[in-house]
Short mmCIF file of C-alpha atoms in Angstrom, two decimals:
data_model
loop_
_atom_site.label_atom_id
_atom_site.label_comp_id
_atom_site.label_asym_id
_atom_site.label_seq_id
_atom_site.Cartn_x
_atom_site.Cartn_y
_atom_site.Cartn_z
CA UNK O 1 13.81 4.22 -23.29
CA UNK O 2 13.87 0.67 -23.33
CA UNK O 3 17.25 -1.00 -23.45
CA UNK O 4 19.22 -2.69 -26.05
CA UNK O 5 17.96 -6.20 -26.81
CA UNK O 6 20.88 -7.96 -26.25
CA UNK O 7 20.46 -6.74 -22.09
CA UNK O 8 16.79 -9.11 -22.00
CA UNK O 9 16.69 -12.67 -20.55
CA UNK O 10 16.18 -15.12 -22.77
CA UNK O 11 12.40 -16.40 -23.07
CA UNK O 12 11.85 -18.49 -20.65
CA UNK O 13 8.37 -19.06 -19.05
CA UNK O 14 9.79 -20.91 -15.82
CA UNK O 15 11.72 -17.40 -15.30
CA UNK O 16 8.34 -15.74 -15.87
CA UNK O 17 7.02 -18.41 -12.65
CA UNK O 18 9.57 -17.57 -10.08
CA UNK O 19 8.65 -13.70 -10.62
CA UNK O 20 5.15 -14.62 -9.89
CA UNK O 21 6.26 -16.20 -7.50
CA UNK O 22 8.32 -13.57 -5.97
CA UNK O 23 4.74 -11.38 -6.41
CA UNK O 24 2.67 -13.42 -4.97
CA UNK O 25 5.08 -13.93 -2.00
CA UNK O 26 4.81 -10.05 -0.80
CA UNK O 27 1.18 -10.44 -1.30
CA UNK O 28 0.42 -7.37 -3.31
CA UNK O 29 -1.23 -6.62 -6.28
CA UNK O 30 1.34 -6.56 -9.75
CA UNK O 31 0.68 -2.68 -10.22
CA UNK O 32 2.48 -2.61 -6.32
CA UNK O 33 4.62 -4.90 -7.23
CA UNK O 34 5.79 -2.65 -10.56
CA UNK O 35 6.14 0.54 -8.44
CA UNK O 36 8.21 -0.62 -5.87
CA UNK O 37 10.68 -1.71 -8.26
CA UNK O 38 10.10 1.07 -10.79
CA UNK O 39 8.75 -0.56 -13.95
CA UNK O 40 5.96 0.73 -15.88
CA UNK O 41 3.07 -1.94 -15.02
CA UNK O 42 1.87 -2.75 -18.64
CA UNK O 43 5.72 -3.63 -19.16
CA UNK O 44 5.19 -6.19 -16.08
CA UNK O 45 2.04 -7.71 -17.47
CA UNK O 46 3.62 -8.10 -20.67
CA UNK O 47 6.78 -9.88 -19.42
CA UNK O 48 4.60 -12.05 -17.11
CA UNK O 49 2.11 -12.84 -20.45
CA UNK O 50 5.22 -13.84 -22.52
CA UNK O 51 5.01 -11.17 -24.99
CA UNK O 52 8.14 -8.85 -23.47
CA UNK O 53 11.41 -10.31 -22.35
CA UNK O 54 12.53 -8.90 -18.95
CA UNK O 55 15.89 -7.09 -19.22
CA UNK O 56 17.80 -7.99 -16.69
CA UNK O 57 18.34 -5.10 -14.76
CA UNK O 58 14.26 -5.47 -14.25
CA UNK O 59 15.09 -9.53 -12.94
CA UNK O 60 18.19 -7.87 -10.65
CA UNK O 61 15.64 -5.41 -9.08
CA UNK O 62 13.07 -8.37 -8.78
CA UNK O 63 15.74 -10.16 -6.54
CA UNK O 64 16.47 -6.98 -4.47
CA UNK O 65 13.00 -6.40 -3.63
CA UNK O 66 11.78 -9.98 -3.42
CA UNK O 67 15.17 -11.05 -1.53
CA UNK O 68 16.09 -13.93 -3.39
CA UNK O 69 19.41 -14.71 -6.18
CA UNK O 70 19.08 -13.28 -9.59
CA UNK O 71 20.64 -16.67 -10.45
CA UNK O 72 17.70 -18.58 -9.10
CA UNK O 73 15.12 -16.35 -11.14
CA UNK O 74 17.27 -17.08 -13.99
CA UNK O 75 17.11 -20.83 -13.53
CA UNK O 76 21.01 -21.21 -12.74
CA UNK O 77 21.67 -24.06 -9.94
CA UNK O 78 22.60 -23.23 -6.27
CA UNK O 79 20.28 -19.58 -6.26
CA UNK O 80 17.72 -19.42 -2.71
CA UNK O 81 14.48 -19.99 -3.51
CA UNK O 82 11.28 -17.30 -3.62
CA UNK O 83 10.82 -16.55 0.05
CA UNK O 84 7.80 -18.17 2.75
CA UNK O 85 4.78 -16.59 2.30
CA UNK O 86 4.49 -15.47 5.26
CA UNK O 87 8.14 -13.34 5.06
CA UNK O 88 7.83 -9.87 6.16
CA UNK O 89 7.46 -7.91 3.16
CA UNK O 90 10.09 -5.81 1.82
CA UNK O 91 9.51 -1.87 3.39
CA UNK O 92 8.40 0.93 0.67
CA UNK O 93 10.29 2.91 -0.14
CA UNK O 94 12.91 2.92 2.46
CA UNK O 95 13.65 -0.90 1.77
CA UNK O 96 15.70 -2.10 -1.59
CA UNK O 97 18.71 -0.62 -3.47
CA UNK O 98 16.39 0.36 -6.05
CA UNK O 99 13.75 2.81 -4.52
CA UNK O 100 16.60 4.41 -3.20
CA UNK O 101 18.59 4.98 -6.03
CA UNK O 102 15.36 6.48 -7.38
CA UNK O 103 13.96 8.57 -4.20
CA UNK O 104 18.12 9.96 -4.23
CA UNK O 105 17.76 11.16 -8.46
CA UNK O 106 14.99 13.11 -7.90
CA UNK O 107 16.18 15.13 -5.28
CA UNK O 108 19.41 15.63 -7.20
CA UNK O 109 17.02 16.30 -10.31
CA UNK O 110 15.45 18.74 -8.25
CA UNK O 111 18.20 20.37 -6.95
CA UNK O 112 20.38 20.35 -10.38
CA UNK O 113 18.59 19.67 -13.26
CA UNK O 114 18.78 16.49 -15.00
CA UNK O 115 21.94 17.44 -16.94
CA UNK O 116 23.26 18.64 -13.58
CA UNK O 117 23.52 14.95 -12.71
CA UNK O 118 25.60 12.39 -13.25
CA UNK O 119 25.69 8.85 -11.98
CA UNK O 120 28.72 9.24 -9.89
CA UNK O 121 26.19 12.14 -7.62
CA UNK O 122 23.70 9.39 -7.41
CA UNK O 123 25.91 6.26 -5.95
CA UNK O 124 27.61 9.28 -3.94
CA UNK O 125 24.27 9.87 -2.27
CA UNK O 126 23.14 6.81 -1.63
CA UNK O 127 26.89 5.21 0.14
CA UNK O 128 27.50 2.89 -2.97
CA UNK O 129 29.06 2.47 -5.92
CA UNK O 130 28.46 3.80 -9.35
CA UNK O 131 29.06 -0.25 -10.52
CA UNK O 132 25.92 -0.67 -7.66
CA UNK O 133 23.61 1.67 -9.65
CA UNK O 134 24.43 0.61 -12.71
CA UNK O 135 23.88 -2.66 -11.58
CA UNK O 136 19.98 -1.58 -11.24
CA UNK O 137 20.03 0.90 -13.97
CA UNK O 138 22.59 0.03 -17.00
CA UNK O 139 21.81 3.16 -18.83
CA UNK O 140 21.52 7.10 -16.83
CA UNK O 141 18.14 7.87 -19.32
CA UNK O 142 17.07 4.40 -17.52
CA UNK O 143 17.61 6.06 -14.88
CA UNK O 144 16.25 9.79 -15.20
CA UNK O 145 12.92 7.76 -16.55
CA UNK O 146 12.14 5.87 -13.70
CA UNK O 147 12.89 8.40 -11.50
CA UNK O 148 10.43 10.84 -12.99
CA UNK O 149 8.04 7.89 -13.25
CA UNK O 150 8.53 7.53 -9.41
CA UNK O 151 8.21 10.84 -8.73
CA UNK O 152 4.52 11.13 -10.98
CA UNK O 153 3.49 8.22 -9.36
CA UNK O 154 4.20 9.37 -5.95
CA UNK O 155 1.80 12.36 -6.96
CA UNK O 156 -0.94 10.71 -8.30
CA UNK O 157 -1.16 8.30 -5.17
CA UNK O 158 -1.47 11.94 -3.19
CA UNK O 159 -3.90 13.39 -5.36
CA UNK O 160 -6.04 9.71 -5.24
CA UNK O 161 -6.05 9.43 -1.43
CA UNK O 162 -7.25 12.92 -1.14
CA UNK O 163 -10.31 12.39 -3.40
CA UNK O 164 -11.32 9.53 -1.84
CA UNK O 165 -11.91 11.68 1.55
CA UNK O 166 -13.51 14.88 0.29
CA UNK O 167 -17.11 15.08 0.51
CA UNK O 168 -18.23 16.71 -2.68
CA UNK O 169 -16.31 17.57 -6.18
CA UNK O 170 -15.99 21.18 -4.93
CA UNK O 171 -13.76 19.91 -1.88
CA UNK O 172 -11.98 17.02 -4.49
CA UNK O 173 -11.13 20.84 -6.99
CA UNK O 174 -9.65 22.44 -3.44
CA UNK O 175 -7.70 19.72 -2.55
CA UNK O 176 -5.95 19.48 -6.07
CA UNK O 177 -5.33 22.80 -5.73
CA UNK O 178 -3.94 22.43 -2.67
CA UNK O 179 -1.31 19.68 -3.64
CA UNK O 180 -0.14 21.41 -6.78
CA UNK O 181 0.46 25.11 -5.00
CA UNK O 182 4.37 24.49 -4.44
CA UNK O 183 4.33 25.48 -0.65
CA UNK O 184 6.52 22.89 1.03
CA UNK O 185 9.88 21.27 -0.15
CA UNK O 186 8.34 18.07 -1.20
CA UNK O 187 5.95 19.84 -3.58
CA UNK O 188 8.34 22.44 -4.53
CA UNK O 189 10.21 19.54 -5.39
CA UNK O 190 8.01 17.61 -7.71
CA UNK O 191 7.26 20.83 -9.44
CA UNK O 192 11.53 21.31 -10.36
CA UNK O 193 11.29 17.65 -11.82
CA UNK O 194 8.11 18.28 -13.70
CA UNK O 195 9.27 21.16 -15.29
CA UNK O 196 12.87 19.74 -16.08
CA UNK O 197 10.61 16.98 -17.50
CA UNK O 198 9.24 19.55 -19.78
CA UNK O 199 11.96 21.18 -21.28
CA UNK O 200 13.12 17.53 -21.89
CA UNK O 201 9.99 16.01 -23.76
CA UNK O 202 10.36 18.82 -26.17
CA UNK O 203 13.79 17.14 -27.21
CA UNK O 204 13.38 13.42 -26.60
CA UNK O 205 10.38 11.34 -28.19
CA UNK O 206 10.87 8.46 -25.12
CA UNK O 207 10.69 11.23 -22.22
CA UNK O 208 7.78 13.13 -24.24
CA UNK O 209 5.91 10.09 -24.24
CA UNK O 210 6.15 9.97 -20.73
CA UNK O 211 5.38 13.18 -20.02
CA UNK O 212 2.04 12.65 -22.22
CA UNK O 213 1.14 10.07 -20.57
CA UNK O 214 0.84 11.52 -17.09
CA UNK O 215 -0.46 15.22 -17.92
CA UNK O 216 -2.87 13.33 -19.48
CA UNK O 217 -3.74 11.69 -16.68
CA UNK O 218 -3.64 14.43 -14.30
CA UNK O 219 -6.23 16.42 -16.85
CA UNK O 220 -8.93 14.01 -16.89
CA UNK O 221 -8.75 13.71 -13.53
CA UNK O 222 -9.41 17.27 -13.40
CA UNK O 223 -12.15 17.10 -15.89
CA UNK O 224 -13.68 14.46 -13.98
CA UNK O 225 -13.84 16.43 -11.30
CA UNK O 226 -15.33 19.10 -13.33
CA UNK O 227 -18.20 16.72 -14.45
CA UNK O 228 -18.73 15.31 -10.93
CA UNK O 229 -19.52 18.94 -9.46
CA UNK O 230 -21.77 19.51 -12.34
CA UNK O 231 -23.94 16.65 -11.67
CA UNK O 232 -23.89 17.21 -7.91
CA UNK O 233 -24.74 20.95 -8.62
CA UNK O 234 -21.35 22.40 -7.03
CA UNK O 235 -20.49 23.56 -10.16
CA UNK O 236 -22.31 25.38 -12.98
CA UNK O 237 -22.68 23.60 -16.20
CA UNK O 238 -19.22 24.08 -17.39
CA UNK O 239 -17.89 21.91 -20.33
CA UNK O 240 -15.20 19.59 -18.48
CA UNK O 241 -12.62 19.05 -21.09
CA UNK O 242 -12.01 22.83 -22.11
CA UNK O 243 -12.53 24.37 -18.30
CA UNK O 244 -9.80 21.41 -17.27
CA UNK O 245 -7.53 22.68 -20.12
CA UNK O 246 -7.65 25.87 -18.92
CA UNK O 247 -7.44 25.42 -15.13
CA UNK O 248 -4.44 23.20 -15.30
CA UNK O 249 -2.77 25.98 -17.75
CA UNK O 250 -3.37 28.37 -15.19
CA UNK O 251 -1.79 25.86 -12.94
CA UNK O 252 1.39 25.17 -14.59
CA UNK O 253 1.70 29.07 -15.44
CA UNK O 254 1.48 30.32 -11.48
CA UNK O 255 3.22 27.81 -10.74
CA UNK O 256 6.31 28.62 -12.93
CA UNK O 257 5.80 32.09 -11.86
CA UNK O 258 6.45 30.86 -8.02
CA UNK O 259 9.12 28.52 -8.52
CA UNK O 260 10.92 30.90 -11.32
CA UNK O 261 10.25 34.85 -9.11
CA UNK O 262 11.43 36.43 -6.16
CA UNK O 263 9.99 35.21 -2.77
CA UNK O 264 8.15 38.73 -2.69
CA UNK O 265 6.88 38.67 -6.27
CA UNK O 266 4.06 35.85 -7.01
CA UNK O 267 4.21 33.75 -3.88
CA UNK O 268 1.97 30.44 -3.08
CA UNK O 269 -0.53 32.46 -1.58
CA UNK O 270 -0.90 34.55 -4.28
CA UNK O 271 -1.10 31.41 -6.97
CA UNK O 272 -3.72 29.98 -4.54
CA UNK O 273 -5.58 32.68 -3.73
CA UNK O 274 -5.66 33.15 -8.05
CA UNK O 275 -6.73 29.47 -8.45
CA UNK O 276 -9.77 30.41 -5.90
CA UNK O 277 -11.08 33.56 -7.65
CA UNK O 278 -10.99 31.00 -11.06
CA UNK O 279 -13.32 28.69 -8.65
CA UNK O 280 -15.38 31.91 -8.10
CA UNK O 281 -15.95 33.19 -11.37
CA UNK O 282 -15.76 30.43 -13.73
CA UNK O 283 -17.17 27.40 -11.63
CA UNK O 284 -19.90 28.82 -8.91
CA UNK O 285 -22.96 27.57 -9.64
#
């Protein structure tokens, strides 16, 4: 979904400074740096490396969240410099235009669909403008895409602080479970957007590509899991890739089931308590 040509900065490698300099000013690492204002990061690296031009609705959400001009990034007289190093960084994700035009289209996504909403919804939501959100995000499949890239990203932080606590792989399997059994708003939430994101791959090549990308992701990270339990001897010598194919299709079907059935038909409990019994039958060593 990248946008027209014509919409980049020229090549210029002392604009390519100043946004190091604008990174190196919050003092966080360029991955950080990409997510807080929604850009994939291998799009960052290449823009900083000189082999991608930065559009310039990426340089106008570098000035929001670095808090200095778009014309000084662009090398125009009279813009304020790259802030002190020592200036308070910018809040995530309540701080900056940006994040909040994002955080807003998910919900909205959630709640309506993605052809359930329009531009004018999202400046309504957030008190500004639709000029003001096209002024971050020229085109709405701009849009839709980093909101959904938000939203996975959000997820796979969750998933990766979770990990990093449990004690064996058996805990790390429960606590993915946990997080993708739609029980509270916010996961009920991501769920709506992931499956809108589905019925939307299967139309668009740029969104599928997307959506590859991250159920990719979250499947290895399942089959890791898988292989970790093995060699700790939680788990019975299972072959990762397959047994993660089919426990994340189990997933995604009780899951639909939940978000698409009567609150008295297949309810979280039951999903989880179906995801358990796989555990059980297929996994105990």
């Amino acid at each position: 979904m990248d946008e027209d040509p014509g919409t980049r900065v020229p090549d210029d490698s002392d604009v390519r400074d100043r946004v190091r300099q604008v990174v190196d000013s919050l003092g966080c690492s360029r991955r950080e740096f990409a997510r807080r204002i929604v850009m994939d990061p291998s799009k960052l690296s290449r823009s900083l490396g000189g082999t991608r031009r930065f559009t310039l609705a990426e340089i106008v959400r570098v000035a929001d969240i670095g808090g200095v001009d778009v014309a000084w990034l662009l090398g125009s007289r009279g813009g304020s410099p790259a802030p002190a190093r020592d200036r308070e960084p910018v809040a995530v994700p309540e701080g900056g235009r940006p994040l909040q035009i994002v955080r807003e289209t998910v919900r909205l996504i959630a709640e309506h669909g993605f052809h359930g909403v329009r531009v004018a919804d999202i400046a309504a939501a957030c008190g500004t403008s639709t000029a003001a959100v096209h002024y971050h995000f020229p085109g709405r499949d701009e849009l839709l895409e980093a909101a959904v890239r938000w939203c996975m990203d959000e997820d796979t932080a969750r998933r990766a602080a979770g990990l990093a606590d449990a004690p064996d792989a058996r805990a790390e399997l429960l606590h993915l479970i946990a997080l993708q059994t739609p029980r509270t708003a916010q996961q009920r939430r991501q769920w709506l957007v992931w499956l809108d994101l589905w019925a939307q791959a299967a139309r668009s090549t740029a969104v599928g590509q997307l959506h590859e990308h991250y159920y990719r992701q979250w499947r290895t990270t399942v089959a890791e899991v898988l292989r970790r339990g093995v060699d700790q001897g939680v788990f019975r010598a299972v072959d990762p890739e397959p047994t993660a194919l089919r426990l994340t299709a189990l997933i995604d079907g009780l899951a639909t089931q939940v978000l698409a059935t009567a609150p008295d038909s297949t309810g979280p409990d039951t999903m989880h308590a179906a995801l358990l019994t796989f555990i059980d039958h297929e996994l105990a060593p």
